[in-house]
Short mmCIF file of the C-alpha atoms (twelve columns), coordinates in Angstrom:
data_MODEL
# 
_entry.id   MODEL 
# 
loop_
_atom_site.group_PDB 
_atom_site.id 
_atom_site.type_symbol 
_atom_site.label_atom_id 
_atom_site.label_alt_id 
_atom_site.label_comp_id 
_atom_site.label_asym_id 
_atom_site.label_seq_id 
_atom_site.Cartn_x 
_atom_site.Cartn_y 
_atom_site.Cartn_z 
_atom_site.pdbx_PDB_model_num 
ATOM 1   C CA . UNK A 1   -11.027 -0.149  -2.091  1 
ATOM 2   C CA . UNK A 2   -11.536 -1.704  -5.515  1 
ATOM 3   C CA . UNK A 3   -11.567 -5.331  -6.615  1 
ATOM 4   C CA . UNK A 4   -11.096 -6.048  -10.313 1 
ATOM 5   C CA . UNK A 5   -12.959 -9.119  -11.596 1 
ATOM 6   C CA . UNK A 6   -11.994 -10.408 -15.052 1 
ATOM 7   C CA . UNK A 7   -14.729 -12.850 -16.057 1 
ATOM 8   C CA . UNK A 8   -15.897 -13.729 -19.543 1 
ATOM 9   C CA . UNK A 9   -18.985 -15.644 -18.439 1 
ATOM 10  C CA . UNK A 10  -21.786 -14.566 -16.122 1 
ATOM 11  C CA . UNK A 11  -21.805 -17.996 -14.477 1 
ATOM 12  C CA . UNK A 12  -21.193 -17.581 -10.751 1 
ATOM 13  C CA . UNK A 13  -20.928 -13.781 -10.883 1 
ATOM 14  C CA . UNK A 14  -23.865 -13.217 -8.532  1 
ATOM 15  C CA . UNK A 15  -22.409 -15.647 -6.005  1 
ATOM 16  C CA . UNK A 16  -19.018 -13.952 -6.210  1 
ATOM 17  C CA . UNK A 17  -20.598 -10.520 -5.618  1 
ATOM 18  C CA . UNK A 18  -22.479 -11.912 -2.634  1 
ATOM 19  C CA . UNK A 19  -19.297 -13.458 -1.227  1 
ATOM 20  C CA . UNK A 20  -17.331 -10.213 -1.476  1 
ATOM 21  C CA . UNK A 21  -20.014 -7.872  -0.119  1 
ATOM 22  C CA . UNK A 22  -19.030 -8.250  3.594   1 
ATOM 23  C CA . UNK A 23  -15.464 -7.183  2.796   1 
ATOM 24  C CA . UNK A 24  -16.474 -3.745  1.554   1 
ATOM 25  C CA . UNK A 25  -14.992 -3.853  -1.956  1 
ATOM 26  C CA . UNK A 26  -16.119 -1.685  -4.843  1 
ATOM 27  C CA . UNK A 27  -16.367 -4.239  -7.666  1 
ATOM 28  C CA . UNK A 28  -15.210 -3.477  -11.197 1 
ATOM 29  C CA . UNK A 29  -15.787 -6.126  -13.843 1 
ATOM 30  C CA . UNK A 30  -14.162 -6.592  -17.232 1 
ATOM 31  C CA . UNK A 31  -15.134 -9.162  -19.855 1 
ATOM 32  C CA . UNK A 32  -11.770 -8.965  -21.642 1 
ATOM 33  C CA . UNK A 33  -8.266  -9.436  -20.215 1 
ATOM 34  C CA . UNK A 34  -6.539  -6.908  -22.463 1 
ATOM 35  C CA . UNK A 35  -9.088  -4.229  -21.588 1 
ATOM 36  C CA . UNK A 36  -8.493  -4.875  -17.899 1 
ATOM 37  C CA . UNK A 37  -4.723  -4.616  -18.402 1 
ATOM 38  C CA . UNK A 38  -5.070  -1.356  -20.335 1 
ATOM 39  C CA . UNK A 39  -6.954  0.193   -17.419 1 
ATOM 40  C CA . UNK A 40  -4.984  -1.255  -14.503 1 
ATOM 41  C CA . UNK A 41  -3.420  2.083   -13.503 1 
ATOM 42  C CA . UNK A 42  -6.732  3.905   -13.769 1 
ATOM 43  C CA . UNK A 43  -8.670  1.352   -11.710 1 
ATOM 44  C CA . UNK A 44  -5.766  0.821   -9.263  1 
ATOM 45  C CA . UNK A 45  -7.297  -2.340  -7.743  1 
ATOM 46  C CA . UNK A 46  -6.598  -3.587  -4.233  1 
ATOM 47  C CA . UNK A 47  -7.218  -7.148  -5.460  1 
ATOM 48  C CA . UNK A 48  -7.893  -9.051  -8.702  1 
ATOM 49  C CA . UNK A 49  -9.925  -12.141 -9.549  1 
ATOM 50  C CA . UNK A 50  -9.559  -13.785 -12.967 1 
ATOM 51  C CA . UNK A 51  -11.252 -16.859 -14.391 1 
ATOM 52  C CA . UNK A 52  -8.761  -19.319 -15.846 1 
ATOM 53  C CA . UNK A 53  -11.718 -21.250 -17.233 1 
ATOM 54  C CA . UNK A 54  -12.863 -18.235 -19.279 1 
ATOM 55  C CA . UNK A 55  -9.318  -17.190 -20.220 1 
ATOM 56  C CA . UNK A 56  -7.170  -20.358 -20.414 1 
ATOM 57  C CA . UNK A 57  -4.451  -18.598 -22.451 1 
ATOM 58  C CA . UNK A 58  -4.409  -15.127 -20.936 1 
ATOM 59  C CA . UNK A 59  -4.612  -15.531 -17.161 1 
ATOM 60  C CA . UNK A 60  -0.833  -16.061 -16.993 1 
ATOM 61  C CA . UNK A 61  -0.251  -12.907 -19.033 1 
ATOM 62  C CA . UNK A 62  -2.358  -10.863 -16.618 1 
ATOM 63  C CA . UNK A 63  -0.500  -12.165 -13.552 1 
ATOM 64  C CA . UNK A 64  2.890   -11.355 -15.064 1 
ATOM 65  C CA . UNK A 65  1.707   -7.913  -16.146 1 
ATOM 66  C CA . UNK A 66  0.356   -7.019  -12.693 1 
ATOM 67  C CA . UNK A 67  3.370   -8.385  -10.837 1 
ATOM 68  C CA . UNK A 68  5.694   -6.072  -12.771 1 
ATOM 69  C CA . UNK A 69  4.402   -3.185  -10.654 1 
ATOM 70  C CA . UNK A 70  2.289   -4.644  -7.835  1 
ATOM 71  C CA . UNK A 71  3.670   -7.211  -5.371  1 
ATOM 72  C CA . UNK A 72  1.564   -9.959  -3.833  1 
ATOM 73  C CA . UNK A 73  1.212   -8.093  -0.556  1 
ATOM 74  C CA . UNK A 74  -0.166  -4.965  -2.250  1 
ATOM 75  C CA . UNK A 75  -2.526  -6.567  -4.799  1 
ATOM 76  C CA . UNK A 76  -3.551  -10.209 -4.263  1 
ATOM 77  C CA . UNK A 77  -4.617  -12.162 -7.356  1 
ATOM 78  C CA . UNK A 78  -7.036  -15.074 -7.114  1 
ATOM 79  C CA . UNK A 79  -7.455  -17.598 -9.913  1 
ATOM 80  C CA . UNK A 80  -10.865 -19.168 -10.513 1 
ATOM 81  C CA . UNK A 81  -10.190 -22.624 -11.886 1 
ATOM 82  C CA . UNK A 82  -12.391 -24.922 -13.915 1 
ATOM 83  C CA . UNK A 83  -12.450 -28.739 -14.266 1 
ATOM 84  C CA . UNK A 84  -9.567  -28.701 -16.785 1 
ATOM 85  C CA . UNK A 85  -7.220  -26.693 -14.590 1 
ATOM 86  C CA . UNK A 86  -4.335  -29.113 -13.936 1 
ATOM 87  C CA . UNK A 87  -1.949  -29.424 -10.992 1 
ATOM 88  C CA . UNK A 88  0.817   -28.197 -13.290 1 
ATOM 89  C CA . UNK A 89  -1.148  -25.034 -14.031 1 
ATOM 90  C CA . UNK A 90  -1.814  -24.571 -10.322 1 
ATOM 91  C CA . UNK A 91  1.915   -24.711 -9.650  1 
ATOM 92  C CA . UNK A 92  2.563   -22.236 -12.454 1 
ATOM 93  C CA . UNK A 93  -0.052  -19.860 -11.075 1 
ATOM 94  C CA . UNK A 94  1.560   -19.781 -7.636  1 
ATOM 95  C CA . UNK A 95  5.039   -19.472 -9.156  1 
ATOM 96  C CA . UNK A 96  3.964   -16.481 -11.258 1 
ATOM 97  C CA . UNK A 97  2.538   -14.723 -8.210  1 
ATOM 98  C CA . UNK A 98  -1.084  -15.770 -7.684  1 
ATOM 99  C CA . UNK A 99  -2.153  -15.613 -4.052  1 
ATOM 100 C CA . UNK A 100 -4.712  -18.363 -4.207  1 
ATOM 101 C CA . UNK A 101 -6.874  -20.639 -6.357  1 
ATOM 102 C CA . UNK A 102 -10.624 -21.112 -5.908  1 
ATOM 103 C CA . UNK A 103 -13.189 -23.123 -7.860  1 
ATOM 104 C CA . UNK A 104 -14.842 -21.197 -10.674 1 
ATOM 105 C CA . UNK A 105 -18.240 -19.856 -9.673  1 
ATOM 106 C CA . UNK A 106 -17.712 -20.101 -5.885  1 
ATOM 107 C CA . UNK A 107 -20.702 -22.418 -5.741  1 
ATOM 108 C CA . UNK A 108 -20.875 -23.315 -2.041  1 
ATOM 109 C CA . UNK A 109 -20.158 -21.919 1.418   1 
ATOM 110 C CA . UNK A 110 -16.765 -23.622 1.732   1 
ATOM 111 C CA . UNK A 111 -15.537 -21.975 -1.481  1 
ATOM 112 C CA . UNK A 112 -17.046 -18.656 -0.387  1 
ATOM 113 C CA . UNK A 113 -15.125 -18.841 2.909   1 
ATOM 114 C CA . UNK A 114 -11.967 -19.765 1.015   1 
ATOM 115 C CA . UNK A 115 -12.299 -16.717 -1.236  1 
ATOM 116 C CA . UNK A 116 -12.948 -14.392 1.703   1 
ATOM 117 C CA . UNK A 117 -10.116 -15.969 3.694   1 
ATOM 118 C CA . UNK A 118 -7.507  -15.389 0.970   1 
ATOM 119 C CA . UNK A 119 -8.454  -11.733 0.578   1 
ATOM 120 C CA . UNK A 120 -8.618  -11.096 4.326   1 
ATOM 121 C CA . UNK A 121 -5.164  -12.621 4.746   1 
ATOM 122 C CA . UNK A 122 -3.538  -10.192 2.342   1 
ATOM 123 C CA . UNK A 123 -5.618  -7.058  2.806   1 
ATOM 124 C CA . UNK A 124 -6.236  -5.425  6.192   1 
ATOM 125 C CA . UNK A 125 -9.949  -4.816  5.693   1 
ATOM 126 C CA . UNK A 126 -10.986 -1.442  7.131   1 
ATOM 127 C CA . UNK A 127 -14.532 -1.593  5.809   1 
ATOM 128 C CA . UNK A 128 -16.066 -4.026  8.299   1 
ATOM 129 C CA . UNK A 129 -19.828 -4.048  8.573   1 
ATOM 130 C CA . UNK A 130 -19.615 -1.874  11.693  1 
ATOM 131 C CA . UNK A 131 -17.491 0.759   9.895   1 
ATOM 132 C CA . UNK A 132 -19.613 2.707   7.429   1 
ATOM 133 C CA . UNK A 133 -17.763 4.105   4.439   1 
ATOM 134 C CA . UNK A 134 -18.446 7.605   3.143   1 
ATOM 135 C CA . UNK A 135 -18.016 8.349   -0.583  1 
ATOM 136 C CA . UNK A 136 -17.651 12.082  -0.727  1 
ATOM 137 C CA . UNK A 137 -20.029 14.355  -2.606  1 
ATOM 138 C CA . UNK A 138 -19.724 18.054  -3.462  1 
ATOM 139 C CA . UNK A 139 -20.942 19.094  -0.013  1 
ATOM 140 C CA . UNK A 140 -18.409 16.916  1.802   1 
ATOM 141 C CA . UNK A 141 -15.774 19.200  3.316   1 
ATOM 142 C CA . UNK A 142 -13.057 16.600  3.866   1 
ATOM 143 C CA . UNK A 143 -9.337  17.128  3.294   1 
ATOM 144 C CA . UNK A 144 -6.156  15.361  4.296   1 
ATOM 145 C CA . UNK A 145 -2.402  16.033  4.402   1 
ATOM 146 C CA . UNK A 146 0.595   13.872  5.336   1 
ATOM 147 C CA . UNK A 147 3.939   15.101  6.648   1 
ATOM 148 C CA . UNK A 148 6.510   12.659  5.227   1 
ATOM 149 C CA . UNK A 149 8.009   10.646  8.125   1 
ATOM 150 C CA . UNK A 150 11.598  11.169  6.896   1 
ATOM 151 C CA . UNK A 151 11.834  14.815  5.820   1 
ATOM 152 C CA . UNK A 152 8.448   16.188  7.079   1 
ATOM 153 C CA . UNK A 153 7.603   17.682  3.695   1 
ATOM 154 C CA . UNK A 154 3.884   17.894  3.020   1 
ATOM 155 C CA . UNK A 155 2.061   15.460  0.700   1 
ATOM 156 C CA . UNK A 156 -1.218  16.838  -0.632  1 
ATOM 157 C CA . UNK A 157 -3.937  15.029  -2.538  1 
ATOM 158 C CA . UNK A 158 -7.562  13.937  -2.781  1 
ATOM 159 C CA . UNK A 159 -9.641  12.026  -0.241  1 
ATOM 160 C CA . UNK A 160 -11.510 9.331   -2.155  1 
ATOM 161 C CA . UNK A 161 -13.481 7.886   0.744   1 
ATOM 162 C CA . UNK A 162 -13.323 7.704   4.515   1 
ATOM 163 C CA . UNK A 163 -14.605 5.537   7.358   1 
ATOM 164 C CA . UNK A 164 -14.162 5.609   11.111  1 
ATOM 165 C CA . UNK A 165 -11.348 3.115   10.679  1 
ATOM 166 C CA . UNK A 166 -9.313  4.805   7.968   1 
ATOM 167 C CA . UNK A 167 -9.059  6.763   4.756   1 
ATOM 168 C CA . UNK A 168 -8.314  6.270   1.054   1 
ATOM 169 C CA . UNK A 169 -6.057  9.087   -0.139  1 
ATOM 170 C CA . UNK A 170 -4.729  9.748   -3.643  1 
ATOM 171 C CA . UNK A 171 -1.566  11.911  -3.508  1 
ATOM 172 C CA . UNK A 172 -1.117  14.627  -6.114  1 
ATOM 173 C CA . UNK A 173 2.376   13.246  -6.770  1 
ATOM 174 C CA . UNK A 174 2.571   9.559   -5.860  1 
ATOM 175 C CA . UNK A 175 6.375   9.567   -6.176  1 
ATOM 176 C CA . UNK A 176 6.578   11.690  -3.026  1 
ATOM 177 C CA . UNK A 177 4.957   8.867   -1.061  1 
ATOM 178 C CA . UNK A 178 6.743   6.053   -2.922  1 
ATOM 179 C CA . UNK A 179 9.344   5.455   -0.206  1 
ATOM 180 C CA . UNK A 180 6.818   5.189   2.620   1 
ATOM 181 C CA . UNK A 181 6.968   1.524   3.591   1 
ATOM 182 C CA . UNK A 182 4.075   -0.855  4.223   1 
ATOM 183 C CA . UNK A 183 2.910   -0.655  7.858   1 
ATOM 184 C CA . UNK A 184 4.811   2.637   8.266   1 
ATOM 185 C CA . UNK A 185 3.436   4.761   11.103  1 
ATOM 186 C CA . UNK A 186 2.679   8.346   10.074  1 
ATOM 187 C CA . UNK A 187 2.686   10.509  13.174  1 
ATOM 188 C CA . UNK A 188 2.004   13.866  11.488  1 
ATOM 189 C CA . UNK A 189 -1.231  13.873  9.539   1 
ATOM 190 C CA . UNK A 190 -3.904  16.548  9.278   1 
ATOM 191 C CA . UNK A 191 -7.536  15.613  8.641   1 
ATOM 192 C CA . UNK A 192 -10.321 18.127  8.077   1 
ATOM 193 C CA . UNK A 193 -13.962 17.069  8.373   1 
ATOM 194 C CA . UNK A 194 -16.254 20.054  7.964   1 
ATOM 195 C CA . UNK A 195 -14.777 22.894  10.002  1 
ATOM 196 C CA . UNK A 196 -13.003 20.588  12.460  1 
ATOM 197 C CA . UNK A 197 -9.328  19.684  12.098  1 
ATOM 198 C CA . UNK A 198 -7.876  16.507  13.602  1 
ATOM 199 C CA . UNK A 199 -4.368  15.107  13.956  1 
ATOM 200 C CA . UNK A 200 -4.632  11.307  13.674  1 
ATOM 201 C CA . UNK A 201 -1.692  8.945   13.773  1 
ATOM 202 C CA . UNK A 202 -2.050  6.768   10.680  1 
ATOM 203 C CA . UNK A 203 -0.513  3.586   9.278   1 
ATOM 204 C CA . UNK A 204 -0.008  2.712   5.615   1 
ATOM 205 C CA . UNK A 205 -1.756  -0.584  4.967   1 
ATOM 206 C CA . UNK A 206 -1.762  -0.514  1.174   1 
ATOM 207 C CA . UNK A 207 0.566   1.438   -1.141  1 
ATOM 208 C CA . UNK A 208 -0.176  2.348   -4.751  1 
ATOM 209 C CA . UNK A 209 -1.533  5.347   -6.626  1 
ATOM 210 C CA . UNK A 210 -4.204  5.474   -3.917  1 
ATOM 211 C CA . UNK A 211 -2.964  4.969   -0.355  1 
ATOM 212 C CA . UNK A 212 -5.048  3.012   2.143   1 
ATOM 213 C CA . UNK A 213 -4.371  4.380   5.623   1 
ATOM 214 C CA . UNK A 214 -5.607  3.096   8.954   1 
ATOM 215 C CA . UNK A 215 -6.334  5.461   11.834  1 
ATOM 216 C CA . UNK A 216 -4.192  4.194   14.728  1 
ATOM 217 C CA . UNK A 217 -5.060  6.891   17.253  1 
ATOM 218 C CA . UNK A 218 -6.280  10.437  17.822  1 
ATOM 219 C CA . UNK A 219 -5.127  12.926  20.460  1 
ATOM 220 C CA . UNK A 220 -7.147  13.026  23.680  1 
ATOM 221 C CA . UNK A 221 -10.754 14.133  23.136  1 
ATOM 222 C CA . UNK A 222 -10.352 14.256  19.343  1 
ATOM 223 C CA . UNK A 223 -11.826 10.785  18.795  1 
ATOM 224 C CA . UNK A 224 -15.245 11.803  20.135  1 
ATOM 225 C CA . UNK A 225 -15.210 14.984  18.050  1 
ATOM 226 C CA . UNK A 226 -14.190 12.981  14.965  1 
ATOM 227 C CA . UNK A 227 -17.061 10.524  15.491  1 
ATOM 228 C CA . UNK A 228 -19.467 13.453  15.813  1 
ATOM 229 C CA . UNK A 229 -18.151 15.057  12.622  1 
ATOM 230 C CA . UNK A 230 -18.535 11.794  10.715  1 
ATOM 231 C CA . UNK A 231 -22.189 11.574  11.727  1 
ATOM 232 C CA . UNK A 232 -22.804 14.918  10.017  1 
ATOM 233 C CA . UNK A 233 -20.984 13.926  6.832   1 
ATOM 234 C CA . UNK A 234 -23.343 13.751  3.795   1 
ATOM 235 C CA . UNK A 235 -23.159 10.762  1.506   1 
ATOM 236 C CA . UNK A 236 -22.794 10.691  -2.277  1 
ATOM 237 C CA . UNK A 237 -20.933 9.205   -5.204  1 
ATOM 238 C CA . UNK A 238 -18.905 12.142  -6.515  1 
ATOM 239 C CA . UNK A 239 -15.432 12.961  -5.194  1 
ATOM 240 C CA . UNK A 240 -14.112 16.402  -4.388  1 
ATOM 241 C CA . UNK A 241 -10.547 17.625  -4.119  1 
ATOM 242 C CA . UNK A 242 -9.825  19.791  -1.103  1 
ATOM 243 C CA . UNK A 243 -6.537  21.245  0.087   1 
ATOM 244 C CA . UNK A 244 -6.761  22.048  3.793   1 
ATOM 245 C CA . UNK A 245 -4.140  24.299  5.310   1 
ATOM 246 C CA . UNK A 246 -1.499  22.429  7.317   1 
ATOM 247 C CA . UNK A 247 -1.896  22.988  11.059  1 
ATOM 248 C CA . UNK A 248 0.432   25.377  12.869  1 
ATOM 249 C CA . UNK A 249 3.883   24.030  13.544  1 
ATOM 250 C CA . UNK A 250 4.053   21.925  10.379  1 
ATOM 251 C CA . UNK A 251 6.690   22.382  7.734   1 
ATOM 252 C CA . UNK A 252 6.381   24.464  4.582   1 
ATOM 253 C CA . UNK A 253 4.989   22.834  1.461   1 
ATOM 254 C CA . UNK A 254 7.759   22.205  -1.018  1 
ATOM 255 C CA . UNK A 255 6.467   19.172  -2.866  1 
ATOM 256 C CA . UNK A 256 3.067   18.027  -4.148  1 
ATOM 257 C CA . UNK A 257 -15.274 -0.420  -17.446 1 
ATOM 258 C CA . UNK A 258 -15.984 -1.856  -19.677 1 
ATOM 259 C CA . UNK A 259 -19.261 -3.506  -18.634 1 
# 
């Protein structure tokens, strides 16, 4: 789960990183608005923070650009305001689609709690401190498939990372998953961890080019086996594409920083 920070100045950056650490975000920072916009599809952020103090002319452009393809519920945007940020600009920010406004630098605990509160309100955070996240390396035998809830056709793709609470999954063809609604329950999923295959019931909690899915339940006795398999999962930074075979009874496959 990525958060895109667009900040021209280093002032307050360490405090912002500290504030966001408990939420489990992977932070990507850009020093230039246009560079961030050029790479928005590649980074596919779950949330965005931009400093209106550093970019007094371009923060509005970024909000409008993002909102053309990402609604407020799917990608919250937080504005960091400075001393010259007027009430009129605050109204414009909310009208354009910003989810919240916080003081630039997040310099005290109240502002830190405000920042965390806005993000937690709009993003169901799976990566709590108790839920360790596994970035998959070349030895990580993890694969995932979804049977579409309407026509039961199989959606294949790449597992980007996994935790005990859920999974981040990038479909090979995102259009095939485009009509799956937010909070949709997905009753037919197949998850492979090592040599074990599980059938979790999942829920879509964030759409986009990478889907964030929450594990709602596992069949009887599978939860304990899943927990055991996760304990054996090696950690690393690289990602690996795997295409596990769909379990028996499923349908045939007909469809697929700058510093």
